[in-house]
PDB file of C-alpha atoms and ligand atoms in Angstrom:
ATOM      1  CA  MET A   1       6.785  18.997  12.773  1.00  0.00           C
ATOM      2  CA  GLU A   2       8.019  18.543   9.279  1.00  0.00           C
ATOM      3  CA  ARG A   3      11.058  19.314   8.129  1.00  0.00           C
ATOM      4  CA  THR A   4      11.818  20.713   4.419  1.00  0.00           C
ATOM      5  CA  PHE A   5      15.124  21.034   2.400  1.00  0.00           C
ATOM      6  CA  LEU A   6      15.778  24.477   0.489  1.00  0.00           C
ATOM      7  CA  ALA A   7      18.599  25.865  -1.454  1.00  0.00           C
ATOM      8  CA  ILE A   8      19.090  29.337  -2.879  1.00  0.00           C
ATOM      9  CA  LYS A   9      20.733  28.724  -6.473  1.00  0.00           C
ATOM     10  CA  PRO A  10      23.267  30.341  -7.789  1.00  0.00           C
ATOM     11  CA  ASP A  11      21.526  32.705  -9.112  1.00  0.00           C
ATOM     12  CA  GLY A  12      19.473  33.697  -6.159  1.00  0.00           C
ATOM     13  CA  VAL A  13      22.573  34.279  -4.737  1.00  0.00           C
ATOM     14  CA  GLN A  14      24.837  36.208  -7.700  1.00  0.00           C
ATOM     15  CA  ARG A  15      21.846  38.521  -7.589  1.00  0.00           C
ATOM     16  CA  GLY A  16      21.642  39.423  -2.824  1.00  0.00           C
ATOM     17  CA  LEU A  17      18.566  37.505  -2.850  1.00  0.00           C
ATOM     18  CA  ILE A  18      19.526  35.262   0.164  1.00  0.00           C
ATOM     19  CA  GLY A  19      18.044  37.811   2.966  1.00  0.00           C
ATOM     20  CA  LYS A  20      14.915  38.495   1.114  1.00  0.00           C
ATOM     21  CA  VAL A  21      13.772  34.533   0.905  1.00  0.00           C
ATOM     22  CA  ILE A  22      14.756  34.046   4.020  1.00  0.00           C
ATOM     23  CA  SER A  23      13.074  36.667   5.713  1.00  0.00           C
ATOM     24  CA  ARG A  24      10.461  35.235   4.080  1.00  0.00           C
ATOM     25  CA  LEU A  25      10.448  31.702   5.564  1.00  0.00           C
ATOM     26  CA  GLU A  26      11.008  33.381   8.936  1.00  0.00           C
ATOM     27  CA  GLU A  27       8.083  35.979   8.654  1.00  0.00           C
ATOM     28  CA  LYS A  28       5.817  32.716   7.643  1.00  0.00           C
ATOM     29  CA  GLY A  29       6.886  31.020  11.036  1.00  0.00           C
ATOM     30  CA  PHE A  30       9.069  28.370   9.702  1.00  0.00           C
ATOM     31  CA  LYS A  31      11.804  27.664  11.732  1.00  0.00           C
ATOM     32  CA  LEU A  32      15.977  27.562  10.354  1.00  0.00           C
ATOM     33  CA  ILE A  33      17.502  24.331  11.676  1.00  0.00           C
ATOM     34  CA  ALA A  34      20.020  23.927   9.082  1.00  0.00           C
ATOM     35  CA  MET A  35      22.440  26.287   6.275  1.00  0.00           C
ATOM     36  CA  LYS A  36      25.528  26.299   4.856  1.00  0.00           C
ATOM     37  CA  LEU A  37      26.685  28.300   1.335  1.00  0.00           C
ATOM     38  CA  MET A  38      28.774  25.844  -0.727  1.00  0.00           C
ATOM     39  CA  TYR A  39      29.730  24.833  -4.194  1.00  0.00           C
ATOM     40  CA  LEU A  40      27.744  21.568  -5.261  1.00  0.00           C
ATOM     41  CA  THR A  41      30.502  19.064  -7.091  1.00  0.00           C
ATOM     42  CA  ASN A  42      29.203  17.729 -10.107  1.00  0.00           C
ATOM     43  CA  GLU A  43      28.831  14.238  -8.082  1.00  0.00           C
ATOM     44  CA  LEU A  44      26.105  15.712  -5.547  1.00  0.00           C
ATOM     45  CA  ALA A  45      24.235  17.938  -8.001  1.00  0.00           C
ATOM     46  CA  GLU A  46      23.819  14.852 -10.324  1.00  0.00           C
ATOM     47  CA  LYS A  47      22.513  12.738  -7.308  1.00  0.00           C
ATOM     48  CA  HIS A  48      20.422  15.480  -6.001  1.00  0.00           C
ATOM     49  CA  TYR A  49      18.660  15.936  -9.438  1.00  0.00           C
ATOM     50  CA  GLY A  50      18.713  12.125 -10.363  1.00  0.00           C
ATOM     51  CA  GLU A  51      14.979  11.991 -11.134  1.00  0.00           C
ATOM     52  CA  HIS A  52      15.732  14.683 -14.317  1.00  0.00           C
ATOM     53  CA  LYS A  53      18.791  12.389 -15.643  1.00  0.00           C
ATOM     54  CA  SER A  54      16.885  11.267 -18.766  1.00  0.00           C
ATOM     55  CA  LYS A  55      15.260  15.438 -19.152  1.00  0.00           C
ATOM     56  CA  PRO A  56      16.547  17.360 -21.992  1.00  0.00           C
ATOM     57  CA  PHE A  57      18.085  20.367 -19.685  1.00  0.00           C
ATOM     58  CA  PHE A  58      19.314  18.115 -17.270  1.00  0.00           C
ATOM     59  CA  ASN A  59      23.357  18.724 -18.593  1.00  0.00           C
ATOM     60  CA  GLY A  60      22.144  22.648 -18.151  1.00  0.00           C
ATOM     61  CA  LEU A  61      20.847  21.825 -14.871  1.00  0.00           C
ATOM     62  CA  VAL A  62      23.937  20.718 -13.634  1.00  0.00           C
ATOM     63  CA  GLY A  63      26.144  22.930 -15.332  1.00  0.00           C
ATOM     64  CA  PHE A  64      24.095  25.780 -13.598  1.00  0.00           C
ATOM     65  CA  ILE A  65      23.406  24.381 -10.056  1.00  0.00           C
ATOM     66  CA  THR A  66      26.899  24.232 -10.097  1.00  0.00           C
ATOM     67  CA  SER A  67      28.054  27.510 -11.611  1.00  0.00           C
ATOM     68  CA  GLY A  68      28.435  29.169  -7.951  1.00  0.00           C
ATOM     69  CA  PRO A  69      27.892  29.047  -4.247  1.00  0.00           C
ATOM     70  CA  ILE A  70      24.077  27.914  -3.059  1.00  0.00           C
ATOM     71  CA  VAL A  71      22.670  28.232   0.329  1.00  0.00           C
ATOM     72  CA  ALA A  72      21.551  24.811   1.681  1.00  0.00           C
ATOM     73  CA  MET A  73      19.254  24.622   4.348  1.00  0.00           C
ATOM     74  CA  VAL A  74      16.816  22.434   6.515  1.00  0.00           C
ATOM     75  CA  TRP A  75      13.587  24.429   7.090  1.00  0.00           C
ATOM     76  CA  GLN A  76      10.717  23.033   9.796  1.00  0.00           C
ATOM     77  CA  GLY A  77       7.619  23.829  10.970  1.00  0.00           C
ATOM     78  CA  LYS A  78       3.766  22.601  10.257  1.00  0.00           C
ATOM     79  CA  ASP A  79       3.353  20.788   6.848  1.00  0.00           C
ATOM     80  CA  ALA A  80       6.724  22.715   5.705  1.00  0.00           C
ATOM     81  CA  VAL A  81       6.765  20.462   2.614  1.00  0.00           C
ATOM     82  CA  SER A  82       3.983  21.700   0.816  1.00  0.00           C
ATOM     83  CA  ALA A  83       3.440  25.409   2.754  1.00  0.00           C
ATOM     84  CA  VAL A  84       7.373  26.350   1.466  1.00  0.00           C
ATOM     85  CA  ARG A  85       6.339  24.976  -2.375  1.00  0.00           C
ATOM     86  CA  LYS A  86       3.404  27.278  -2.509  1.00  0.00           C
ATOM     87  CA  MET A  87       5.737  29.964  -1.071  1.00  0.00           C
ATOM     88  CA  MET A  88       8.244  29.290  -4.095  1.00  0.00           C
ATOM     89  CA  GLY A  89       5.431  29.672  -7.022  1.00  0.00           C
ATOM     90  CA  LYS A  90       5.327  27.285  -9.852  1.00  0.00           C
ATOM     91  CA  THR A  91       8.742  26.146 -11.528  1.00  0.00           C
ATOM     92  CA  ASN A  92       8.456  28.232 -14.367  1.00  0.00           C
ATOM     93  CA  PRO A  93       8.347  31.721 -13.073  1.00  0.00           C
ATOM     94  CA  LEU A  94       6.194  33.342 -15.036  1.00  0.00           C
ATOM     95  CA  GLU A  95       3.535  31.490 -14.384  1.00  0.00           C
ATOM     96  CA  ALA A  96       4.195  31.329 -10.837  1.00  0.00           C
ATOM     97  CA  GLU A  97       1.973  33.848  -8.469  1.00  0.00           C
ATOM     98  CA  ILE A  98       2.758  36.792  -7.848  1.00  0.00           C
ATOM     99  CA  GLY A  99       3.792  37.380  -3.898  1.00  0.00           C
ATOM    100  CA  THR A 100       5.472  33.796  -4.370  1.00  0.00           C
ATOM    101  CA  ILE A 101       9.699  33.669  -4.740  1.00  0.00           C
ATOM    102  CA  ARG A 102       9.740  32.766  -8.395  1.00  0.00           C
ATOM    103  CA  GLY A 103       6.552  34.979  -9.333  1.00  0.00           C
ATOM    104  CA  ASP A 104       8.255  37.812  -7.732  1.00  0.00           C
ATOM    105  CA  PHE A 105      12.086  37.589  -8.168  1.00  0.00           C
ATOM    106  CA  ALA A 106      12.185  35.147 -11.340  1.00  0.00           C
ATOM    107  CA  ILE A 107      11.670  35.438 -14.772  1.00  0.00           C
ATOM    108  CA  ASP A 108      13.007  32.367 -16.090  1.00  0.00           C
ATOM    109  CA  ILE A 109      12.771  28.671 -15.561  1.00  0.00           C
ATOM    110  CA  GLY A 110      16.164  27.610 -15.928  1.00  0.00           C
ATOM    111  CA  ARG A 111      16.833  30.775 -13.522  1.00  0.00           C
ATOM    112  CA  ASN A 112      14.530  30.644 -10.797  1.00  0.00           C
ATOM    113  CA  VAL A 113      16.288  31.230  -7.337  1.00  0.00           C
ATOM    114  CA  VAL A 114      14.933  28.379  -5.681  1.00  0.00           C
ATOM    115  CA  HIS A 115      14.760  24.683  -4.628  1.00  0.00           C
ATOM    116  CA  GLY A 116      12.512  23.017  -2.671  1.00  0.00           C
ATOM    117  CA  SER A 117      11.346  19.489  -1.565  1.00  0.00           C
ATOM    118  CA  ASP A 118       8.492  18.005  -3.318  1.00  0.00           C
ATOM    119  CA  SER A 119       7.067  15.754  -0.946  1.00  0.00           C
ATOM    120  CA  SER A 120       8.121  14.233   2.768  1.00  0.00           C
ATOM    121  CA  GLU A 121      10.134  11.229   0.851  1.00  0.00           C
ATOM    122  CA  SER A 122      12.039  13.551  -1.003  1.00  0.00           C
ATOM    123  CA  ALA A 123      12.722  16.171   1.696  1.00  0.00           C
ATOM    124  CA  LYS A 124      14.649  13.538   3.568  1.00  0.00           C
ATOM    125  CA  ARG A 125      16.495  12.126   0.970  1.00  0.00           C
ATOM    126  CA  GLU A 126      17.452  15.774  -0.017  1.00  0.00           C
ATOM    127  CA  ILE A 127      18.832  16.726   3.659  1.00  0.00           C
ATOM    128  CA  SER A 128      20.224  13.265   4.126  1.00  0.00           C
ATOM    129  CA  ILE A 129      22.683  14.450   1.236  1.00  0.00           C
ATOM    130  CA  PHE A 130      23.004  17.982   2.431  1.00  0.00           C
ATOM    131  CA  PHE A 131      23.632  17.767   6.089  1.00  0.00           C
ATOM    132  CA  THR A 132      24.140  14.823   8.827  1.00  0.00           C
ATOM    133  CA  GLU A 133      22.634  15.185  12.078  1.00  0.00           C
ATOM    134  CA  LYS A 134      24.878  16.742  13.803  1.00  0.00           C
ATOM    135  CA  GLU A 135      24.674  20.226  11.533  1.00  0.00           C
ATOM    136  CA  ILE A 136      20.436  20.067  12.082  1.00  0.00           C
ATOM    137  CA  ILE A 137      20.110  21.941  15.254  1.00  0.00           C
ATOM    138  CA  ASP A 138      16.495  21.530  16.756  1.00  0.00           C
ATOM    139  CA  TRP A 139      16.263  24.815  18.662  1.00  0.00           C
ATOM    140  CA  LYS A 140      13.177  25.733  20.719  1.00  0.00           C
ATOM    141  CA  PRO A 141      12.543  29.435  19.214  1.00  0.00           C
ATOM    142  CA  GLU A 142      10.644  31.398  21.980  1.00  0.00           C
ATOM    143  CA  ILE A 143       7.667  32.863  19.362  1.00  0.00           C
ATOM    144  CA  GLN A 144       6.623  29.327  19.291  1.00  0.00           C
ATOM    145  CA  LYS A 145       3.386  29.676  21.543  1.00  0.00           C
ATOM    146  CA  TRP A 146       2.518  32.591  19.511  1.00  0.00           C
ATOM    147  CA  LEU A 147       2.622  30.443  16.335  1.00  0.00           C
ATOM    148  CA  TYR A 148       1.145  27.169  17.114  1.00  0.00           C
ATOM    149  CA  GLU A 149      -1.721  26.778  19.231  1.00  0.00           C
TER     150      GLU A 149
HETATM  151  P1  LIG B   1      10.879  22.023  -9.051  1.00  0.00           P
HETATM  152  O1  LIG B   1      12.677  22.806  -9.113  1.00  0.00           O
HETATM  153  O2  LIG B   1       9.844  23.375  -9.417  1.00  0.00           O
HETATM  154  O3  LIG B   1      10.770  21.008  -8.341  1.00  0.00           O
HETATM  155  P2  LIG B   1      11.499  20.045 -11.236  1.00  0.00           P
HETATM  156  O4  LIG B   1      10.553  19.700 -11.995  1.00  0.00           O
HETATM  157  O5  LIG B   1      11.934  19.345 -10.200  1.00  0.00           O
HETATM  158  O6  LIG B   1      10.915  21.804 -10.583  1.00  0.00           O
HETATM  159  O7  LIG B   1      12.702  20.671 -12.126  1.00  0.00           O
HETATM  160  C1  LIG B   1      13.953  20.842 -11.712  1.00  0.00           C
HETATM  161  C2  LIG B   1      14.194  22.208 -12.103  1.00  0.00           C
HETATM  162  O8  LIG B   1      14.923  22.174 -13.630  1.00  0.00           O
HETATM  163  C3  LIG B   1      13.519  23.443 -11.927  1.00  0.00           C
HETATM  164  O9  LIG B   1      13.315  24.276 -11.236  1.00  0.00           O
HETATM  165  C4  LIG B   1      14.362  24.133 -13.357  1.00  0.00           C
HETATM  166  O10 LIG B   1      15.374  25.143 -12.553  1.00  0.00           O
HETATM  167  C5  LIG B   1      15.029  23.431 -14.225  1.00  0.00           C
HETATM  168  N1  LIG B   1      13.929  22.334 -15.423  1.00  0.00           N
HETATM  169  C6  LIG B   1      12.994  22.001 -15.387  1.00  0.00           C
HETATM  170  N2  LIG B   1      11.936  22.217 -16.378  1.00  0.00           N
HETATM  171  C7  LIG B   1      12.941  23.193 -17.197  1.00  0.00           C
HETATM  172  C8  LIG B   1      13.069  23.046 -18.987  1.00  0.00           C
HETATM  173  O11 LIG B   1      11.469  22.733 -19.072  1.00  0.00           O
HETATM  174  N3  LIG B   1      13.874  23.945 -18.944  1.00  0.00           N
HETATM  175  C9  LIG B   1      14.636  24.484 -18.651  1.00  0.00           C
HETATM  176  N4  LIG B   1      14.877  23.733 -17.206  1.00  0.00           N
HETATM  177  C10 LIG B   1      13.827  23.132 -16.630  1.00  0.00           C
HETATM  178 MG1  LIG B   2      11.626  19.301  -8.238  1.00  0.00          MG
END
């Protein structure tokens, strides 16, 4: 089963949306296999968002993502990377479909509540930035047989 990295950004934490975001993924049937509440250091933030280094919004993005605690998570399930991206909605929340996390909970592109890996390669990279293998718990939910045929 595929793994993806999902983070609730400082805006989501400050606005009390941790539970709602987690509920959506739990209700969908994905399995939470790692989670921590943490501050991102500048160094970690710049590494995580390395692909955007040359973008005009990079400094603002790093400043924002380090401005408060985030919730870093790993979720597992069938096609988890693309399915979670779908549940997050488009980067710009006003373009994101209603029913998605960003579509329902956000307005501004710079305050879009969640980060999620955009490919299985970036998922691997991001998971390894945030978690050690020991922190990932591949437990067996009893409900599994009711989710997958
Ligand atoms: P994603 O989060 O949907 O993968 P990316 O293009 O990877 O979107 O951008 C990373 C983050 O950078 C976005 O979630 C958003 O918060 C911020 N961002 C992207 N484009 C802009 C922009 O044009 N202005 C301000 N912030 C942006
Ligand atoms: Mg991205």
